[in-house]
Amino acid sequence: MNPILNRNLYFVKEHVGMFKAANNFDILNPESQEIIMNCREENLGFFTKLFRFTGYKRMTPFNVEIKTSTGAKVLRVKRGLTLFLSNVEVFDENEQLVGRFKQKFFSIGGKFNVFDVNDNHLCALKGKWTSWDFKFMKDDIELAHVSKKWAGIGKELFTTADNYILEIKDTVPAEQPIRVMILAAVMCIDMVLKE
């Protein structure tokens, strides 16, 4: 696991554009505003690009890679074509399957369950339908929180609706594989639940 995943705070900034088909994000250190990772969706097929500009965008496949600012691979998130529910696979920097996300049917605000490679339930990502606010919950314990609002040093970065903060709780130990799944899930919120 790349040591960059041991951080507890990440600022995620989506690249915006009028004719943008790919999902591209920069991940910054909120305190220094330095880019520490890039999330890029490269090599989109013609039909995928075409459908990204229609109402079928949420059904299109995606394959995004997260790399450090120096180009070292951190993880990859992949989903095939979907009709109703997303089933997303997460791979580590060595292309080993780490786990999966399975979207919950009929959830208000959005929800998907996070599983390890052996299909053991790790946690659930739960959202509120009234706002852009998501929590990673294991039973009644919050592991991480994703929000468009944050009262920390980096709050001046929040200038558009495409920016948000990921805060992993101190109770999640460093080097825990669930950190890979949490960061990967954050990249999927827009693509699976909000688009």
Tab-separated table of C-alpha atoms in Angstrom:
chain	number	residue	atom	x	y	z
A	1	MET	CA	0.000	0.000	0.000
A	2	ASN	CA	1.358	3.394	-0.958
A	3	PRO	CA	2.253	5.480	2.151
A	4	ILE	CA	0.268	8.438	0.768
A	5	LEU	CA	-2.861	6.532	1.850
A	6	ASN	CA	-1.887	6.959	5.512
A	7	ARG	CA	-3.008	10.600	5.468
A	8	ASN	CA	-6.301	11.494	7.156
A	9	LEU	CA	-7.283	14.555	5.107
A	10	TYR	CA	-7.669	14.905	1.333
A	11	PHE	CA	-9.131	17.718	-0.719
A	12	VAL	CA	-10.668	16.444	-3.974
A	13	LYS	CA	-11.084	18.871	-6.853
A	14	GLU	CA	-12.876	17.775	-10.003
A	15	HIS	CA	-11.754	19.089	-13.365
A	16	VAL	CA	-14.702	20.900	-14.882
A	17	GLY	CA	-15.411	21.550	-18.522
A	18	MET	CA	-18.384	22.072	-20.772
A	19	PHE	CA	-17.561	19.164	-23.103
A	20	LYS	CA	-15.819	16.893	-20.613
A	21	ALA	CA	-16.480	13.159	-20.987
A	22	ALA	CA	-13.717	11.810	-18.725
A	23	ASN	CA	-13.759	11.851	-14.929
A	24	ASN	CA	-10.606	13.652	-13.799
A	25	PHE	CA	-9.746	14.857	-10.299
A	26	ASP	CA	-6.803	16.366	-8.464
A	27	ILE	CA	-6.303	15.336	-4.851
A	28	LEU	CA	-4.620	17.972	-2.716
A	29	ASN	CA	-3.198	18.401	0.759
A	30	PRO	CA	-5.785	20.820	2.274
A	31	GLU	CA	-3.196	22.594	4.418
A	32	SER	CA	-0.572	23.297	1.725
A	33	GLN	CA	-2.923	23.171	-1.306
A	34	GLU	CA	-0.252	21.045	-3.023
A	35	ILE	CA	-1.424	18.381	-5.495
A	36	ILE	CA	-0.467	15.022	-3.988
A	37	MET	CA	-2.414	12.673	-6.308
A	38	ASN	CA	-4.166	12.677	-9.661
A	39	CYS	CA	-7.212	10.652	-10.618
A	40	ARG	CA	-7.511	10.231	-14.379
A	41	GLU	CA	-9.809	8.346	-16.707
A	42	GLU	CA	-7.825	7.818	-19.870
A	43	ASN	CA	-8.463	5.793	-23.012
A	44	LEU	CA	-12.232	6.262	-23.162
A	45	GLY	CA	-13.875	4.468	-26.060
A	46	PHE	CA	-15.854	6.367	-28.669
A	47	PHE	CA	-19.280	5.060	-27.565
A	48	THR	CA	-18.512	5.642	-23.880
A	49	LYS	CA	-17.627	9.273	-24.669
A	50	LEU	CA	-20.797	9.612	-26.714
A	51	PHE	CA	-23.071	8.238	-23.967
A	52	ARG	CA	-21.394	10.436	-21.320
A	53	PHE	CA	-23.253	13.381	-22.881
A	54	THR	CA	-26.661	11.732	-22.551
A	55	GLY	CA	-29.007	10.724	-19.761
A	56	TYR	CA	-27.302	7.308	-19.771
A	57	LYS	CA	-24.081	8.672	-18.271
A	58	ARG	CA	-24.557	6.774	-14.975
A	59	MET	CA	-24.691	3.494	-16.879
A	60	THR	CA	-21.411	3.884	-18.760
A	61	PRO	CA	-18.308	1.922	-17.799
A	62	PHE	CA	-15.325	3.635	-16.192
A	63	ASN	CA	-11.699	2.816	-15.500
A	64	VAL	CA	-9.869	5.431	-13.419
A	65	GLU	CA	-6.338	5.377	-12.054
A	66	ILE	CA	-5.071	7.290	-9.060
A	67	LYS	CA	-1.367	8.122	-9.102
A	68	THR	CA	0.908	10.232	-6.930
A	69	SER	CA	2.100	13.567	-8.292
A	70	THR	CA	5.348	11.788	-9.255
A	71	GLY	CA	3.454	9.174	-11.305
A	72	ALA	CA	3.499	6.181	-8.926
A	73	LYS	CA	0.281	4.172	-9.187
A	74	VAL	CA	-1.806	4.133	-5.987
A	75	LEU	CA	-4.958	2.294	-7.102
A	76	ARG	CA	-7.370	1.682	-9.969
A	77	VAL	CA	-11.189	1.669	-9.921
A	78	LYS	CA	-13.132	-0.137	-12.652
A	79	ARG	CA	-16.781	-0.725	-13.527
A	80	GLY	CA	-18.303	-2.306	-16.609
A	81	LEU	CA	-21.540	-1.316	-18.274
A	82	THR	CA	-24.412	-1.240	-15.769
A	83	LEU	CA	-28.171	-1.045	-16.101
A	84	PHE	CA	-29.470	-0.655	-12.556
A	85	LEU	CA	-26.878	-1.292	-9.843
A	86	SER	CA	-23.153	-0.648	-9.944
A	87	ASN	CA	-20.631	-3.316	-9.084
A	88	VAL	CA	-17.204	-1.650	-8.910
A	89	GLU	CA	-13.822	-3.371	-8.563
A	90	VAL	CA	-10.794	-1.825	-6.841
A	91	PHE	CA	-7.194	-2.802	-7.622
A	92	ASP	CA	-4.034	-1.838	-5.719
A	93	GLU	CA	-0.828	-0.423	-7.201
A	94	ASN	CA	0.214	-3.969	-8.239
A	95	GLU	CA	-3.082	-4.615	-10.078
A	96	GLN	CA	-4.220	-7.035	-7.379
A	97	LEU	CA	-7.958	-7.017	-6.663
A	98	VAL	CA	-8.461	-5.426	-3.219
A	99	GLY	CA	-12.245	-5.321	-2.989
A	100	ARG	CA	-15.583	-4.295	-4.459
A	101	PHE	CA	-18.421	-1.827	-4.020
A	102	LYS	CA	-21.970	-2.950	-4.540
A	103	GLN	CA	-24.659	-0.331	-4.890
A	104	LYS	CA	-27.705	-0.670	-2.658
A	105	PHE	CA	-31.065	-0.875	-4.447
A	106	PHE	CA	-33.655	1.766	-3.466
A	107	SER	CA	-31.490	3.822	-1.143
A	108	ILE	CA	-32.491	7.393	-0.416
A	109	GLY	CA	-29.489	9.659	-0.821
A	110	GLY	CA	-27.277	6.881	-2.142
A	111	LYS	CA	-25.576	3.941	-0.540
A	112	PHE	CA	-23.169	1.231	-1.448
A	113	ASN	CA	-21.559	-1.525	0.529
A	114	VAL	CA	-17.790	-2.002	0.610
A	115	PHE	CA	-16.433	-5.561	0.489
A	116	ASP	CA	-12.920	-6.989	0.616
A	117	VAL	CA	-11.560	-9.412	-1.984
A	118	ASN	CA	-13.243	-12.339	-0.174
A	119	ASP	CA	-16.646	-10.564	-0.133
A	120	ASN	CA	-16.438	-9.800	3.593
A	121	HIS	CA	-18.418	-6.634	4.394
A	122	LEU	CA	-16.014	-3.859	5.485
A	123	CYS	CA	-18.341	-0.876	5.782
A	124	ALA	CA	-21.114	1.024	4.034
A	125	LEU	CA	-21.025	4.399	2.332
A	126	LYS	CA	-24.247	6.212	3.209
A	127	GLY	CA	-25.413	9.540	1.844
A	128	LYS	CA	-28.113	12.070	2.661
A	129	TRP	CA	-30.609	12.884	-0.058
A	130	THR	CA	-30.802	16.508	1.106
A	131	SER	CA	-27.108	17.309	0.702
A	132	TRP	CA	-23.736	16.185	-0.599
A	133	ASP	CA	-22.722	14.480	2.631
A	134	PHE	CA	-21.480	10.878	2.901
A	135	LYS	CA	-20.213	8.730	5.754
A	136	PHE	CA	-18.345	5.446	5.791
A	137	MET	CA	-19.959	3.450	8.585
A	138	LYS	CA	-18.981	0.122	10.136
A	139	ASP	CA	-21.971	-0.747	12.311
A	140	ASP	CA	-22.417	2.496	14.306
A	141	ILE	CA	-18.799	3.637	14.004
A	142	GLU	CA	-17.879	6.357	11.508
A	143	LEU	CA	-14.644	5.539	9.658
A	144	ALA	CA	-14.566	8.506	7.276
A	145	HIS	CA	-16.644	11.453	6.117
A	146	VAL	CA	-16.966	13.126	2.704
A	147	SER	CA	-18.532	16.566	2.438
A	148	LYS	CA	-18.578	19.733	0.380
A	149	LYS	CA	-18.361	21.721	3.604
A	150	TRP	CA	-15.364	21.842	5.855
A	151	ALA	CA	-14.311	24.322	8.525
A	152	GLY	CA	-10.590	23.598	8.296
A	153	ILE	CA	-7.671	25.480	6.813
A	154	GLY	CA	-8.608	24.548	3.245
A	155	LYS	CA	-12.156	25.910	3.346
A	156	GLU	CA	-11.236	28.768	1.007
A	157	LEU	CA	-10.688	26.124	-1.686
A	158	PHE	CA	-14.426	25.419	-1.784
A	159	THR	CA	-15.375	27.618	-4.694
A	160	THR	CA	-17.490	25.254	-6.792
A	161	ALA	CA	-19.856	22.334	-6.310
A	162	ASP	CA	-17.196	19.987	-7.700
A	163	ASN	CA	-14.872	20.192	-4.691
A	164	TYR	CA	-15.069	18.177	-1.498
A	165	ILE	CA	-13.062	16.957	1.463
A	166	LEU	CA	-12.370	13.404	2.628
A	167	GLU	CA	-11.604	13.054	6.311
A	168	ILE	CA	-10.544	9.594	7.511
A	169	LYS	CA	-10.927	9.255	11.271
A	170	ASP	CA	-7.861	8.831	13.496
A	171	THR	CA	-9.343	5.524	14.675
A	172	VAL	CA	-8.564	3.954	11.258
A	173	PRO	CA	-4.962	2.733	11.646
A	174	ALA	CA	-2.291	3.506	9.063
A	175	GLU	CA	-1.513	0.724	6.580
A	176	GLN	CA	-5.080	-0.634	6.862
A	177	PRO	CA	-6.311	-1.902	3.449
A	178	ILE	CA	-9.694	-0.263	4.085
A	179	ARG	CA	-7.961	3.072	3.364
A	180	VAL	CA	-7.542	1.965	-0.266
A	181	MET	CA	-11.248	1.187	-0.441
A	182	ILE	CA	-12.280	4.493	1.164
A	183	LEU	CA	-10.273	6.625	-1.268
A	184	ALA	CA	-11.486	4.539	-4.218
A	185	ALA	CA	-15.100	4.894	-3.076
A	186	VAL	CA	-14.798	8.674	-2.919
A	187	MET	CA	-13.823	8.709	-6.596
A	188	CYS	CA	-16.971	6.685	-7.351
A	189	ILE	CA	-19.518	8.873	-5.555
A	190	ASP	CA	-19.954	11.223	-8.496
A	191	MET	CA	-19.831	8.447	-11.096
A	192	VAL	CA	-22.175	6.012	-9.342
A	193	LEU	CA	-24.510	8.025	-7.113
A	194	LYS	CA	-24.595	11.675	-8.135
A	195	GLU	CA	-24.350	11.899	-11.933
